[in-house]
């Protein structure tokens, strides 16, 4: 189906008129956007409906990817690209005399996720559809997404993200597919016709209404589904919802996303959200399966359910509940199916991120589910005790010391547990989940994360895409491994110069944004040094800040010395309750205030902390980056994905050997990455020996003394409180993330960065080498491995062989 510019123009003008009674000249950018969205949706509708019918007719096995978070970014351009009509539509829009860019910008960026985990889910949705894999996403339609971040006097202030204010053109409400989810009350078992069935009393029922969004495959005429659930008052149950407070309770359920990243927030509302997603999602899956008229004992042949971190782990007891209570299977039948159907991804080794729900909370909120968890636990212990003895067996218990350990349940109830980078999976096996690895060695596997080059290269960096096309043709877009052909160009001066020009134009574009939004002038010829990710102590934005202070002091001591100019760019939100992270934000903003306004400094050093980092800003910053900061304490970052996005856009990585940085190093080679710092092994040795002493490091390093003293001696303005807290965390409280230990090596590797940048040819040779090696980090490859090794699902596209 090829679309002509003329045809598009006519259709589009008709849509605008039909929706708004306005000509395209009269319509606002938002109206123009909304009409274009409606047009795109109807364009994809044919494929959407056909895909669904085909799946059903062929009874193909389908994947259901459960995630409490999806972070899709704006969808207009991505949908146009995947439908293969981006160029025609852009041309048509511009022919009419409209500004395509301003139409694109009128779209809200749906922030239904915190960071890497939610973004991964969305990259996966794109890859699953693009590879022709039958699979859909299951999540929550939060009325408010992640807060919008503002800075007031350098402090983070959170503003509600009312993203649905003007509606959402991409979603389709499916009221006829709604299901009931039960909470609270009491449950007891009663005998009925020789079977035990649960009897519920005093429960509240909440209606789960799905909203579906098309997940459009890349130029393959295939459209999958993302199903987000919204809580509503069941219309027939008005008696229970006559009081305002009862109504509010329902409305609250899917009101807002919890703003915590890598942190467990044990609030009751969060537990309700988790069960709500699991129950609605599983009910909907079982209902669909029953339409196929196959015995329920065969469900694992048609259904794979993936649990993205433990947040949706209640899928396991909910699945059992439905099969035994509502479909009359035996426990053994339900349990066998459950293990075959479920698979689980672990995303972190950080203790504070581990979900452990108090028994009392589960009993009160989901009493029948708690009974089932108890039974899973009882059977697990009973079976493993004679095989592994008390110590090991009790280490793997689901229920222990008053809490339900969700990771334990996720492992025991599924057939696959995967980490998200080689190093992370190794640490899971040998340290964090060691007892489970002993029990279930074959269940553990690695699936290194990936990114979709469609969004992060083709859409975010059109100029680089065009340059790559000129050099190696366009086949890499369907086969990212072909990016390696670029290796043949690293000694071609002309190509390197072209790459430099592309980078410079992207830097100028970002510089214009910074000028307009923040009124800071930055020099596009400086090194653009980028650290964009959630603000977390383990990610060590603080180490970056200490390096900036060190540079500032050097400039002040020696104002006339030649120095390579650098712009330090940060983007990061802190969880509202994470005080230390917010203090670091304040510190970096105060450093920016100091250095950006010091006439001795000028263009040699600038600090830009962009407000409200999210997918849309990432798309602007990443193409403009020269340096990618991936400096977490080794062992703490499970994978990282911004490292992959930045590499694909030609940034050179300054990295610790953590997460997927290790694999990036393996592909590009040591000479094409700037490595520093402790290895994860050394970190674990420190833990074992307990010999880390930050004070000793501090006292024996004159540079550190000078740098850290600026936190408490008034050099940096307006950080009396923050400066002291941060200083003490590093010196007095023994520096939990070994910032001081890695400081000196970090400074010295940064000097190498400056030196290399003096030789542009050498720099861009490495830059091109990084781009050429970024293909393996395509989420398409990651998803092929999930589909082949975990889900056992085939692609519907004959040309794609997964194994
Ligand atoms: C990719 C991405 C992340 C993940 O970044 P890491 O550096 O891997 O933590 C977080 N937020 C957004 C908006 C992203 O696009």
Short mmCIF file of N, CA, C and O in Angstrom, two decimals, residues 10-27 31-32 35:
data_model
loop_
_atom_site.label_atom_id
_atom_site.label_comp_id
_atom_site.label_asym_id
_atom_site.label_seq_id
_atom_site.Cartn_x
_atom_site.Cartn_y
_atom_site.Cartn_z
N UNK A 10 -5.14 15.43 0.70
CA UNK A 10 -6.61 15.50 0.63
C UNK A 10 -7.23 14.82 1.85
O UNK A 10 -8.11 15.38 2.51
N UNK A 11 -6.75 13.60 2.14
CA UNK A 11 -7.30 12.87 3.29
C UNK A 11 -7.11 13.66 4.57
O UNK A 11 -8.01 13.76 5.40
N UNK A 12 -5.92 14.20 4.72
CA UNK A 12 -5.59 14.88 5.98
C UNK A 12 -6.44 16.13 6.16
O UNK A 12 -6.97 16.39 7.25
N UNK A 13 -6.56 16.89 5.08
CA UNK A 13 -7.39 18.10 5.18
C UNK A 13 -8.83 17.74 5.55
O UNK A 13 -9.48 18.43 6.33
N UNK A 14 -9.30 16.61 5.01
CA UNK A 14 -10.65 16.16 5.33
C UNK A 14 -10.75 15.76 6.81
O UNK A 14 -11.72 16.08 7.49
N UNK A 15 -9.73 15.06 7.32
CA UNK A 15 -9.76 14.64 8.73
C UNK A 15 -9.79 15.86 9.65
O UNK A 15 -10.57 15.92 10.60
N UNK A 16 -8.94 16.85 9.36
CA UNK A 16 -8.90 18.06 10.20
C UNK A 16 -10.28 18.73 10.20
O UNK A 16 -10.82 19.09 11.25
N UNK A 17 -10.85 18.85 9.02
CA UNK A 17 -12.17 19.48 8.92
C UNK A 17 -13.21 18.67 9.68
O UNK A 17 -14.03 19.22 10.42
N UNK A 18 -13.16 17.34 9.50
CA UNK A 18 -14.15 16.47 10.15
C UNK A 18 -14.07 16.53 11.66
O UNK A 18 -15.08 16.51 12.36
N UNK A 19 -12.86 16.60 12.17
CA UNK A 19 -12.70 16.58 13.63
C UNK A 19 -12.97 17.93 14.27
O UNK A 19 -13.47 18.01 15.38
N UNK A 20 -12.57 18.98 13.59
CA UNK A 20 -12.60 20.30 14.25
C UNK A 20 -13.44 21.34 13.52
O UNK A 20 -13.59 22.46 14.01
N UNK A 21 -13.92 21.02 12.33
CA UNK A 21 -14.64 22.04 11.56
C UNK A 21 -13.75 23.21 11.20
O UNK A 21 -14.21 24.36 11.12
N UNK A 22 -12.46 22.92 11.02
CA UNK A 22 -11.51 23.99 10.71
C UNK A 22 -10.69 23.59 9.48
O UNK A 22 -10.48 22.40 9.22
N UNK A 23 -10.22 24.58 8.78
CA UNK A 23 -9.25 24.31 7.72
C UNK A 23 -7.89 24.10 8.37
O UNK A 23 -7.69 24.48 9.53
N UNK A 24 -6.95 23.49 7.64
CA UNK A 24 -5.64 23.23 8.24
C UNK A 24 -4.94 24.53 8.63
O UNK A 24 -4.15 24.56 9.56
N UNK A 25 -5.25 25.61 7.91
CA UNK A 25 -4.61 26.89 8.25
C UNK A 25 -5.11 27.41 9.59
O UNK A 25 -4.39 28.07 10.33
N UNK A 26 -6.37 27.10 9.90
CA UNK A 26 -6.97 27.63 11.14
C UNK A 26 -6.66 26.77 12.36
O UNK A 26 -6.71 27.25 13.49
N UNK A 27 -6.34 25.50 12.13
CA UNK A 27 -6.19 24.58 13.27
C UNK A 27 -4.91 24.87 14.05
O UNK A 27 -3.92 25.33 13.50
N UNK A 31 -4.33 20.55 17.46
CA UNK A 31 -5.40 19.99 16.64
C UNK A 31 -4.83 19.28 15.41
O UNK A 31 -5.29 18.21 15.02
N UNK A 32 -3.80 19.90 14.84
CA UNK A 32 -3.16 19.28 13.67
C UNK A 32 -2.52 17.94 14.05
O UNK A 32 -2.61 16.96 13.31
N UNK A 35 -5.31 15.33 14.71
CA UNK A 35 -5.91 14.86 13.46
C UNK A 35 -4.94 13.91 12.73
O UNK A 35 -5.35 12.90 12.17
#
